[in-house]
CSV table of C-alpha atoms in Angstrom, one decimal:
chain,number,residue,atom,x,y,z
A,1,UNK,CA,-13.0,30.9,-24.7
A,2,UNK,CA,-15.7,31.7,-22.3
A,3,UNK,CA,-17.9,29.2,-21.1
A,4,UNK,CA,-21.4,30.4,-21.3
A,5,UNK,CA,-23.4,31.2,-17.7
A,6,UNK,CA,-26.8,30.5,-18.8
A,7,UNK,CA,-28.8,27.4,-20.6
A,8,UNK,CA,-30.5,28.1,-24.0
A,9,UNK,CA,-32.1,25.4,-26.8
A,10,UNK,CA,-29.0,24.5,-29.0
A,11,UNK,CA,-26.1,25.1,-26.3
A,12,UNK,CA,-24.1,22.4,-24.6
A,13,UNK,CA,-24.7,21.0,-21.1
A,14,UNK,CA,-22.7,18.5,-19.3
A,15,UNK,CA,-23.5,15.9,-17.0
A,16,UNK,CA,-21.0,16.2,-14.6
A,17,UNK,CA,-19.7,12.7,-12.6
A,18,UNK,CA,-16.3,14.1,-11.1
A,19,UNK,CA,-15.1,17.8,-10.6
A,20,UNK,CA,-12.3,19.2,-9.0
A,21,UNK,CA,-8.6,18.6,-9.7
A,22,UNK,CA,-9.9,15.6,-12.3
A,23,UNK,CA,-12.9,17.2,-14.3
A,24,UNK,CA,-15.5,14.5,-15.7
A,25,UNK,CA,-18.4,14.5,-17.4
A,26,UNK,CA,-20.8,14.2,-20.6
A,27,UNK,CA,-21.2,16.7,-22.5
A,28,UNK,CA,-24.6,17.1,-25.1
A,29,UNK,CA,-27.1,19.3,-26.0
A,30,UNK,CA,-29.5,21.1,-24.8
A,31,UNK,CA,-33.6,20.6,-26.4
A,32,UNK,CA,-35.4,23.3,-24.7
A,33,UNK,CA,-35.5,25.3,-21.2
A,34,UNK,CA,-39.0,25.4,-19.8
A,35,UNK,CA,-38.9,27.6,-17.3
A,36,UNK,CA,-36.5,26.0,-14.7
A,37,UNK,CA,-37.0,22.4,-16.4
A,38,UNK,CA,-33.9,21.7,-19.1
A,39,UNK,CA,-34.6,18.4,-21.9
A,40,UNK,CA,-31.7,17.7,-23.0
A,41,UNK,CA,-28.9,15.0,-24.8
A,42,UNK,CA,-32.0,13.8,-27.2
A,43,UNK,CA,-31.0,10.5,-25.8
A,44,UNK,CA,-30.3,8.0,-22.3
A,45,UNK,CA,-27.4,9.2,-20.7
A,46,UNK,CA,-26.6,5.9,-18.7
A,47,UNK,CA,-30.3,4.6,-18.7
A,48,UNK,CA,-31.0,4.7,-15.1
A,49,UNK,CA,-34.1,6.6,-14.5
A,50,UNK,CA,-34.4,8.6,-11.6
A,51,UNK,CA,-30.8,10.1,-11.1
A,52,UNK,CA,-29.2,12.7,-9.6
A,53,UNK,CA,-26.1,14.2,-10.8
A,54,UNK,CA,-24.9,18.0,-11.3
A,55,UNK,CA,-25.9,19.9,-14.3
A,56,UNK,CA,-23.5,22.6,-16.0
A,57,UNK,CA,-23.2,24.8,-19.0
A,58,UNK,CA,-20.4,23.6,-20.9
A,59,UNK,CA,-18.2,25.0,-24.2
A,60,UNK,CA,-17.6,23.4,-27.1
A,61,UNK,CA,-13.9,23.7,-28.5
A,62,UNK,CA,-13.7,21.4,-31.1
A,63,UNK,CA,-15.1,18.2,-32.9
A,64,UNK,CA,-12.9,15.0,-33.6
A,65,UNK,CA,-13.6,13.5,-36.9
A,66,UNK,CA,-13.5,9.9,-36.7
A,67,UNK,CA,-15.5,7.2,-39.5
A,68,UNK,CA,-17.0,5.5,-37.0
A,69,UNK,CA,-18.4,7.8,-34.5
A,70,UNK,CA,-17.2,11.5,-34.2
A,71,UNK,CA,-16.6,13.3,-30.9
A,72,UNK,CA,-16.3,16.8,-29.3
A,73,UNK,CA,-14.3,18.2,-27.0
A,74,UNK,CA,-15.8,20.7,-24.4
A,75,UNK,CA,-14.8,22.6,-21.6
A,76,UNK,CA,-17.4,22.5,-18.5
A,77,UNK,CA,-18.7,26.2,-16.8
A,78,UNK,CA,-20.2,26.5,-13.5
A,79,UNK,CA,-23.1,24.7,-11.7
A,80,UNK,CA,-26.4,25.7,-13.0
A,81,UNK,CA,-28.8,23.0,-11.3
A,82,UNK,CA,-29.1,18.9,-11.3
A,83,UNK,CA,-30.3,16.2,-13.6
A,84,UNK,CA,-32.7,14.2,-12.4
A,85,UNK,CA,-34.1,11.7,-15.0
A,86,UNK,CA,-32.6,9.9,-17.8
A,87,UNK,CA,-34.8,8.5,-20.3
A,88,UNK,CA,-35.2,7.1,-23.4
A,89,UNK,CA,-35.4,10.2,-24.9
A,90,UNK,CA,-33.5,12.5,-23.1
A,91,UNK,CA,-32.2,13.2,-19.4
A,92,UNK,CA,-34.0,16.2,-17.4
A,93,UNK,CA,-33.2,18.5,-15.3
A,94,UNK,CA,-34.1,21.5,-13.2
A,95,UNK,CA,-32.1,24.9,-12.7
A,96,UNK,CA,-31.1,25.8,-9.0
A,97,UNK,CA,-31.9,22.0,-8.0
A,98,UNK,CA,-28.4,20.6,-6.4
A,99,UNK,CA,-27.1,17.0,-6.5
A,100,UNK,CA,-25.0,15.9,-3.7
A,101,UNK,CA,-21.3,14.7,-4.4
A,102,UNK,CA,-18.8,12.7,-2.5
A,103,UNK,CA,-15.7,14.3,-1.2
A,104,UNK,CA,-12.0,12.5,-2.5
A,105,UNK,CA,-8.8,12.9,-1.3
A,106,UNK,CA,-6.0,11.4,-3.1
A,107,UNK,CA,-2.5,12.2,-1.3
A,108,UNK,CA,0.5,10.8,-3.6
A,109,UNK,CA,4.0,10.2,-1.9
A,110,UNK,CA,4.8,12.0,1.6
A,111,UNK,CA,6.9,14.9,3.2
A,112,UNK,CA,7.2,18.3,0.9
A,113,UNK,CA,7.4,16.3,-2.2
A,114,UNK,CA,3.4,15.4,-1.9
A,115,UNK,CA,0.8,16.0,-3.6
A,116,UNK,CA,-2.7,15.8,-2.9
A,117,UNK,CA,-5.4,16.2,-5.0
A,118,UNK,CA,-9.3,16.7,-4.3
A,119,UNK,CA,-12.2,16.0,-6.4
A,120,UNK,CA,-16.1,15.5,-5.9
A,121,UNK,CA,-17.4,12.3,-6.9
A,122,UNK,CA,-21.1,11.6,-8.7
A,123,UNK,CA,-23.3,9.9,-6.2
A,124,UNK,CA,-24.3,7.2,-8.9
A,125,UNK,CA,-24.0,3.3,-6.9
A,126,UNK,CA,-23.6,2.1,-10.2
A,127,UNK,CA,-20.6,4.0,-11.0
A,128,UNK,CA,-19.1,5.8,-8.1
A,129,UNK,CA,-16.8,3.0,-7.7
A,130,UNK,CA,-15.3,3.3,-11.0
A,131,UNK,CA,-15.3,7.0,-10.7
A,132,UNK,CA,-13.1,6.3,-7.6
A,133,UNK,CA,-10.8,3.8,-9.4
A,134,UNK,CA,-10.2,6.3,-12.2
A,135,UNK,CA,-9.6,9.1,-10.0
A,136,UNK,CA,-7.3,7.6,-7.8
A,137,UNK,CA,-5.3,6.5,-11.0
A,138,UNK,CA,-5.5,10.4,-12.8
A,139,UNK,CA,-4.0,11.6,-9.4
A,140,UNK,CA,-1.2,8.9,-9.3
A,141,UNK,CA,-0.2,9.7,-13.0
A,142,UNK,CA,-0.8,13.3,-12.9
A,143,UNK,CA,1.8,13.3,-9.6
A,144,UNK,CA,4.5,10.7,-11.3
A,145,UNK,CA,3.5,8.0,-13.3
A,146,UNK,CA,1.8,4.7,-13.8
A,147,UNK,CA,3.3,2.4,-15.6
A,148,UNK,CA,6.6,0.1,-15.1
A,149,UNK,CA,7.4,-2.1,-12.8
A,150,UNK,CA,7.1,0.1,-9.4
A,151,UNK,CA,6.4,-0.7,-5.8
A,152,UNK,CA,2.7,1.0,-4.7
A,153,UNK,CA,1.2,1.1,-1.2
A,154,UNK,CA,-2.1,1.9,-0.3
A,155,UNK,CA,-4.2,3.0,2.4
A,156,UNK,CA,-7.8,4.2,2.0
A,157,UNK,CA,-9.9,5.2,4.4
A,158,UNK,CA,-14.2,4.9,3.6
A,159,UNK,CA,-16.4,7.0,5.9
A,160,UNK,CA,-20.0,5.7,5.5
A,161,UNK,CA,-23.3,6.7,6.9
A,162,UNK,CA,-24.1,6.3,10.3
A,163,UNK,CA,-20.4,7.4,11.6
A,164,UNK,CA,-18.8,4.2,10.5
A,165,UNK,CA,-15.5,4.3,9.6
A,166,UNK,CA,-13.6,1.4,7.4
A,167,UNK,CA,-10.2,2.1,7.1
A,168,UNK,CA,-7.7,-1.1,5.2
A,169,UNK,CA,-4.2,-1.2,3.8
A,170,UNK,CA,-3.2,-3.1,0.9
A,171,UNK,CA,0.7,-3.5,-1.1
A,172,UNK,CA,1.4,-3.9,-4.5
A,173,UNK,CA,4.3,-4.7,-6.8
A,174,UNK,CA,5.4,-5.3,-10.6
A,175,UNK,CA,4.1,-3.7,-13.8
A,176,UNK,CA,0.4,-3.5,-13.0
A,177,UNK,CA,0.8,-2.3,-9.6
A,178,UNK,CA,-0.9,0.9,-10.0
A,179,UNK,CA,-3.8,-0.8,-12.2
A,180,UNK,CA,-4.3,-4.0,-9.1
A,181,UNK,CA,-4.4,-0.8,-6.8
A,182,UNK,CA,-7.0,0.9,-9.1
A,183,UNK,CA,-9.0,-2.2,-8.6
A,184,UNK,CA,-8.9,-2.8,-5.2
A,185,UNK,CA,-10.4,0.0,-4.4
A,186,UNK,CA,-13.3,-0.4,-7.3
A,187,UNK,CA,-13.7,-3.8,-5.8
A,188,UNK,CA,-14.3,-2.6,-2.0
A,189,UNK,CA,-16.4,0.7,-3.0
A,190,UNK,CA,-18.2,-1.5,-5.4
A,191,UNK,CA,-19.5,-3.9,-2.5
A,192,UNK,CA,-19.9,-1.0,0.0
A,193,UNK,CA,-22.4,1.0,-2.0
A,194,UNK,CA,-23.7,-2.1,-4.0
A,195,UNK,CA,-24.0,-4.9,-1.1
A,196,UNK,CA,-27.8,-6.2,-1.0
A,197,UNK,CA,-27.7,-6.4,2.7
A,198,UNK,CA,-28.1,-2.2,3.6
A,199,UNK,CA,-28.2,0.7,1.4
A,200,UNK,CA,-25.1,2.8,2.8
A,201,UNK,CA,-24.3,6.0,1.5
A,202,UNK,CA,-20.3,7.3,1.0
A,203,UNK,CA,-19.8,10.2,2.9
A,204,UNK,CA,-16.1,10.5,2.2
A,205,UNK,CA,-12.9,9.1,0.6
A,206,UNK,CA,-9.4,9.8,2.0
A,207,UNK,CA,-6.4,7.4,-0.4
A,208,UNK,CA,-2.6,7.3,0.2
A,209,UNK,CA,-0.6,6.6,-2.5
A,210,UNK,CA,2.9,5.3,-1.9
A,211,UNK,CA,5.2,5.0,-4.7
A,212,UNK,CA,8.7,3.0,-5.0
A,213,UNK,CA,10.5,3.0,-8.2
A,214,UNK,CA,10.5,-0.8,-7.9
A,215,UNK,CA,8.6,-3.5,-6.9
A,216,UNK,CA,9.8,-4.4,-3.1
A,217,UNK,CA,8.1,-7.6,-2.1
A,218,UNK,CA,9.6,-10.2,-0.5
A,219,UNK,CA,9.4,-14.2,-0.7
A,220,UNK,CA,8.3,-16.0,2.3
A,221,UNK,CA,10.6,-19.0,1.9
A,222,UNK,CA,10.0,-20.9,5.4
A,223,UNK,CA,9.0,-20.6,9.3
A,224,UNK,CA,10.1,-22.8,11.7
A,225,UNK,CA,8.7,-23.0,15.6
A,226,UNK,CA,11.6,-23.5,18.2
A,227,UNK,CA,9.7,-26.6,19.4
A,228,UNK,CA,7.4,-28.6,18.0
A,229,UNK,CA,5.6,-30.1,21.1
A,230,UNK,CA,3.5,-27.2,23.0
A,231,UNK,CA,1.0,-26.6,26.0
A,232,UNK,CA,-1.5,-24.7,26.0
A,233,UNK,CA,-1.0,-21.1,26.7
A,234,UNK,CA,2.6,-21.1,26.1
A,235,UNK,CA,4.7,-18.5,24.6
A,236,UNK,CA,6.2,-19.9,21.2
A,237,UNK,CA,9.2,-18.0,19.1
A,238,UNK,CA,8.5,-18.4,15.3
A,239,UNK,CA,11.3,-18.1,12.7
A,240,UNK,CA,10.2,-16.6,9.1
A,241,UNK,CA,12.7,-16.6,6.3
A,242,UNK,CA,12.6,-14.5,3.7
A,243,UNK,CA,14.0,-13.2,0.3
A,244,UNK,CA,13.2,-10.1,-0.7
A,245,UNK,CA,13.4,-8.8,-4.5
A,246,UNK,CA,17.2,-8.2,-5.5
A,247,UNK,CA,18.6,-8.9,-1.8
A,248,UNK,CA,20.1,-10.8,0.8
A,249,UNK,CA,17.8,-13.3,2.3
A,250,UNK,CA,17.1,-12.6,5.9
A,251,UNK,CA,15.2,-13.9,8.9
A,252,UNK,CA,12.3,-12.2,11.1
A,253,UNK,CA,11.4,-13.7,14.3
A,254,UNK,CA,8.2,-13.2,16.5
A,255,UNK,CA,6.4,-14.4,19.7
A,256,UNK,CA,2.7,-15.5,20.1
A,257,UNK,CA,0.6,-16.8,23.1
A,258,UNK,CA,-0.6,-19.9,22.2
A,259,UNK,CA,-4.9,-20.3,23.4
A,260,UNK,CA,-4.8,-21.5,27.1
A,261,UNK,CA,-7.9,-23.7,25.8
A,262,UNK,CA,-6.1,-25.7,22.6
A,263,UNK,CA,-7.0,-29.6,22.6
A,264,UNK,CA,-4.1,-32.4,22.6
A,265,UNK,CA,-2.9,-33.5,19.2
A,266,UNK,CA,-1.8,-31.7,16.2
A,267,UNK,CA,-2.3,-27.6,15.8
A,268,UNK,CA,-1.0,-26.1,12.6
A,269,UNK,CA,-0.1,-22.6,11.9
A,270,UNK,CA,-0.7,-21.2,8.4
A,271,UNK,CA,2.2,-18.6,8.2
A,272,UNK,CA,2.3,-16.3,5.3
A,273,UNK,CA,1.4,-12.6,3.8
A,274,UNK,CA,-2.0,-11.3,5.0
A,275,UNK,CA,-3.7,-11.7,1.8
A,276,UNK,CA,-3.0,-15.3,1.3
A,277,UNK,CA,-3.8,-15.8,5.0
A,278,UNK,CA,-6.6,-14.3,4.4
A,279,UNK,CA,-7.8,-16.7,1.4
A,280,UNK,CA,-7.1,-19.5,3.6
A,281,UNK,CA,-9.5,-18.4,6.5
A,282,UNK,CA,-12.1,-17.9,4.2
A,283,UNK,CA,-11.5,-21.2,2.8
A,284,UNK,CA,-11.7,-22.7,6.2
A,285,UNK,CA,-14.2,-20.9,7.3
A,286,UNK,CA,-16.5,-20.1,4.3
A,287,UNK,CA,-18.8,-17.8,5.8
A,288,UNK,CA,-21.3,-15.9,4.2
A,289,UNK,CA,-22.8,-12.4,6.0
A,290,UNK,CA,-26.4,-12.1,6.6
A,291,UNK,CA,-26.2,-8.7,8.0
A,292,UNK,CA,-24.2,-5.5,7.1
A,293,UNK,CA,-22.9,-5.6,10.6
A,294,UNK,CA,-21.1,-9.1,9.8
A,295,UNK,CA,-20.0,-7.9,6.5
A,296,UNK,CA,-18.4,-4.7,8.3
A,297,UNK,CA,-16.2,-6.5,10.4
A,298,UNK,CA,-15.3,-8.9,7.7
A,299,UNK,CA,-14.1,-5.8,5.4
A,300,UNK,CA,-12.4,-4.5,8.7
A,301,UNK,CA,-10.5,-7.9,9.4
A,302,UNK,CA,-8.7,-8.5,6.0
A,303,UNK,CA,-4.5,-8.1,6.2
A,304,UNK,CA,-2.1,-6.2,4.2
A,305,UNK,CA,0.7,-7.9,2.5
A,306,UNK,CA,2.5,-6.0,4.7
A,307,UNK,CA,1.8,-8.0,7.4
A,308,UNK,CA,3.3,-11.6,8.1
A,309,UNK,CA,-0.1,-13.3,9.9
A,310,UNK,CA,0.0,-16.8,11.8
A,311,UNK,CA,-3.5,-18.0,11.6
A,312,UNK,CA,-3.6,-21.3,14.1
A,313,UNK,CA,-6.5,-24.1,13.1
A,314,UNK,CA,-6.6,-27.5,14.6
A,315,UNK,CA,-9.3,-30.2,13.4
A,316,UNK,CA,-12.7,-29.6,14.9
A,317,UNK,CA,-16.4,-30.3,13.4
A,318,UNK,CA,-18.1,-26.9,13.5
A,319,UNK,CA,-21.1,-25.3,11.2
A,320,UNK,CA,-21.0,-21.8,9.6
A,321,UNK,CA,-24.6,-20.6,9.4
A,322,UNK,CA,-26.5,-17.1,9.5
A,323,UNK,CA,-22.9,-15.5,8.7
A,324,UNK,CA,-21.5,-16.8,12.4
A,325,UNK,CA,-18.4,-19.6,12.8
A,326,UNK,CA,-19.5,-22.2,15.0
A,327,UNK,CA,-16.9,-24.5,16.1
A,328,UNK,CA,-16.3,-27.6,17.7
A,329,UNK,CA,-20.1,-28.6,18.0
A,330,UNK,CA,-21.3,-31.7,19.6
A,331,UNK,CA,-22.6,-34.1,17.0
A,332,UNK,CA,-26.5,-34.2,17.9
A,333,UNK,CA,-26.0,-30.1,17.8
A,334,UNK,CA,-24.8,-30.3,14.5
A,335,UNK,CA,-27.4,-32.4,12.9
A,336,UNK,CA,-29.9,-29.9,14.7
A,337,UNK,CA,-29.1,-27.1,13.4
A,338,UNK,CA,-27.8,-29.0,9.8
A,339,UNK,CA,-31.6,-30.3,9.7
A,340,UNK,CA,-33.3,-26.7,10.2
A,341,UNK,CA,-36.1,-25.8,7.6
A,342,UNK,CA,-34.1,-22.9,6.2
A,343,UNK,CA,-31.0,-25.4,5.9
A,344,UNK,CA,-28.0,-22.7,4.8
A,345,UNK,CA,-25.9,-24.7,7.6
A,346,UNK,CA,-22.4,-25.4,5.8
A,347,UNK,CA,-20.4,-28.1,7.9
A,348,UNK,CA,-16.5,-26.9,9.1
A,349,UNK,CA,-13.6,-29.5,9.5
A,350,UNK,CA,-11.4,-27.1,10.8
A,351,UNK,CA,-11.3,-24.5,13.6
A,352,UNK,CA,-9.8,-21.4,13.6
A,353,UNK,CA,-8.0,-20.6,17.5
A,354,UNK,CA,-6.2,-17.4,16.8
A,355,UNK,CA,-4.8,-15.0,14.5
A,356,UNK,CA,-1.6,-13.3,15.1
A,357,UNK,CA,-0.3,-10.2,12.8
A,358,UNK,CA,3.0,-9.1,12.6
A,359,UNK,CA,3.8,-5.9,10.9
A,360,UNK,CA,7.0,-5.5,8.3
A,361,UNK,CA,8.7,-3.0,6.3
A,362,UNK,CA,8.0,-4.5,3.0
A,363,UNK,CA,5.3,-6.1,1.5
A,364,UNK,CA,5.4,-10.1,1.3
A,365,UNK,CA,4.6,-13.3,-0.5
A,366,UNK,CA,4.1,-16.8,0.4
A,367,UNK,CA,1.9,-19.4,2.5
A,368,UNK,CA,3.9,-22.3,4.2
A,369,UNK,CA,2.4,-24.5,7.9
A,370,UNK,CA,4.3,-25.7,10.8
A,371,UNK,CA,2.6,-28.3,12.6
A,372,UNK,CA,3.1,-28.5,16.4
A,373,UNK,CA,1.6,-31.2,18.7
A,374,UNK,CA,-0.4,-30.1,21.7
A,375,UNK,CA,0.0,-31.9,25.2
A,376,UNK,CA,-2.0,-30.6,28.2
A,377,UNK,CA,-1.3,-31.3,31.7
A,378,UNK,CA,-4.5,-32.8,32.7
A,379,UNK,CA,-5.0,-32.8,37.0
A,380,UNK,CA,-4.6,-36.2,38.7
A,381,UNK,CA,-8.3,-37.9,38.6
A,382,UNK,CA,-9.3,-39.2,42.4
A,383,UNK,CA,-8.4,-42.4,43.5
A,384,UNK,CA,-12.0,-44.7,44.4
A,385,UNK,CA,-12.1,-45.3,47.9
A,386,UNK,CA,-10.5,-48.4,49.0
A,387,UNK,CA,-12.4,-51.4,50.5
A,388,UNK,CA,-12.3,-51.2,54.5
A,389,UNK,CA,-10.0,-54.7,54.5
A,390,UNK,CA,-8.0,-53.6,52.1
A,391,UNK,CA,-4.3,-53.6,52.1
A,392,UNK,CA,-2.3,-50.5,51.7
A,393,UNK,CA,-0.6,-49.8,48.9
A,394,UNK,CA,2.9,-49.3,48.4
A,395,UNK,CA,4.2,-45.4,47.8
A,396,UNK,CA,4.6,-45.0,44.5
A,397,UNK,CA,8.0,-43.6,43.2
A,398,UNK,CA,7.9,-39.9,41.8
A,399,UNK,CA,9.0,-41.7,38.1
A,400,UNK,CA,5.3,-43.5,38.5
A,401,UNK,CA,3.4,-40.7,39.7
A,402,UNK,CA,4.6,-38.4,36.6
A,403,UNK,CA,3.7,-41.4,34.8
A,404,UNK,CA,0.3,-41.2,36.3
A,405,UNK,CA,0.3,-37.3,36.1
A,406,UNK,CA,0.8,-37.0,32.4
């Protein structure tokens, strides 16, 4: 049929929270048109006050019967203005106002074969993020499909106000791959637009979907160092071995510089998937961002399970406090800054020395450690001066001045 052009009392109006490709929105009726002020729904639409989402004349098609609360289908026109409050009894609007929308690209597979859908997004903190979820989902099944055990890689890419740019990469596998991808991007959009630190504003969306018919990830099994005593600064080969889903196992070896400032004595390396290294530095290092700024770079430092990360920590009394790692702290600095007014200080027994990412072709699970033992090659301390009637000493042999070297 032919969705009407123009608002009266008694015709339907949607609320409109995606449009595009994937068409959303709630759909009621109208109360009255004052001029170019619309009442309408006769109830809250999500109870949030002061809103601002697109207003557009709508078609009903049918009603479903159902005991305990019947429904109607509808089919949504053009554009006709914006709500703009939503009240206890009604939401209001005003014809020829316009409500911005966020831009969504969803991309699903790659080559000739993709698709790509694009959508405009409610600007709504409260439920942008699961607007993004669900239409990242409706693209994936529209394109193939979403259930079964599958394989799913994602990239999404955020652009925020203020030119900032956060772009991350995240793997997925087994039956509810497409429904943990859903969620990981609800879960990031959700603290982008919700965090209490800034009020940031999504300017865009940009998600690649990459699809395997099954799942793809690999065990990490073991890792083994070829040598177990180290200097600093050194170049060390690791081994990682690992068995991927219905295959051969296989090994994958990688160099990384050790820090040219490690202490003697033990250094382990937590070896594993990004995301499980990831848990571990957080654990370690359990800081909390004060700023948006800190928070940024936090989002923009989390790992892939398609990476194999070696995250080297050695013992070390430190503080995290006002969102910054501070390690290695003498004890009277410590116990200043653990006895400040505001306190917040939380103490560290470890200290993280360097984080090393290695990409791979498939996406991986596992955490093992490797524990190494540092020796440094300390400088020979001066000799005191000898007493003027002193006897000279015999040479020493090269076996005793290595001795006295190391």
């Amino acid at each position: 049929g032919a969705v009407p052009a123009r608002l009266e009392p008694g015709a339907a109006v949607g609320a409109v929270m995606i449009d595009g490709d994937l068409r959303l929105a709630a759909t009621g009726t109208v109360t009255d048109v004052d001029g170019e002020r619309v009442l309408a729904f006769g109830h809250p639409f999500l109870g949030l006050g002061p809103i601002r989402v697109p207003m557009a004349t709508a078609e009903i098609v049918t009603v479903v019967s159902n005991q305990y609360s019947s429904f109607k289908l509808s089919n949504l026109g053009t554009a006709v203005g914006a709500f703009e409050q939503d009240r206890a009894a009604g939401i209001q609007g005003r014809l020829g106002a316009t409500a911005p929308m966020i831009p969504l690209t969803v991309r699903v597979g790659s080559g000739p074969e993709a698709r790509t859908f694009r959508m405009r997004l409610a600007d709504v903190p409260q439920y942008t993020p699961l607007l993004l979820a669900t239409s990242a989902l409706g693209g994936l099944e529209a394109a193939t499909y979403i259930g079964g055990a599958q394989g799913l890689d994602l990239s999404a890419r955020f652009r925020l106000s203020g030119g900032r740019e956060l772009e991350l990469r995240q793997s997925f596998a087994g039956d509810g791959a497409a429904i943990q991808g859903a969620t990981f991007l609800l879960a990031v959009a959700s603290y982008l637009v919700q965090n209490p630190l800034e009020r940031i504003a999504l300017e865009g969306v940009d998600v690649e979907l990459g699809q395997q018919a099954e799942p793809r990830s690999a065990q990490l099994v073991g890792a083994h160092a070829e040598r177990t005593v180290v200097r600093p600064g050194e170049r060390l080969t690791l081994n990682v071995d690992l068995v991927p889903y219905r295959g051969a196992p296989f090994r994958r070896s990688f160099q990384l510089d050790l820090p040219e400032d490690l202490p003697a004595g033990r250094y382990s390396l937590l070896v594993g998937d990004g995301t499980s290294v990831d848990a571990a530095r957080f654990a370690i290092e359990p800081v909390e961002p004060v700023t948006f700024a800190q928070a940024f770079e936090l989002l923009g430092s989390l790992h892939s399970r398609r990476d194999i990360v070696a995250l080297g920590v050695y013992g070390g009394q430190g503080l995290a406090i006002a969102g910054e790692v501070l390690p290695r702290l003498p004890a009277s600095v410590r116990s200043l800054w653990a006895g400040t007014p505001t306190g917040g200080a939380v103490p560290l027994k470890l200290a993280v020395a360097q984080r090393h990412r290695e990409p791979v072709d498939l996406p991986v699970e596992g955490l093992v450690r490797v524990d190494l033992e540092v020796r440094r090659r300390e400088p020979l301390a001066p000799a005191p001066p000898a007493p003027a009637d002193a006897a000279e000493p015999d040479a020493a042999s090269p076996q005793e001045a290595g001795e006295k070297g190391r």
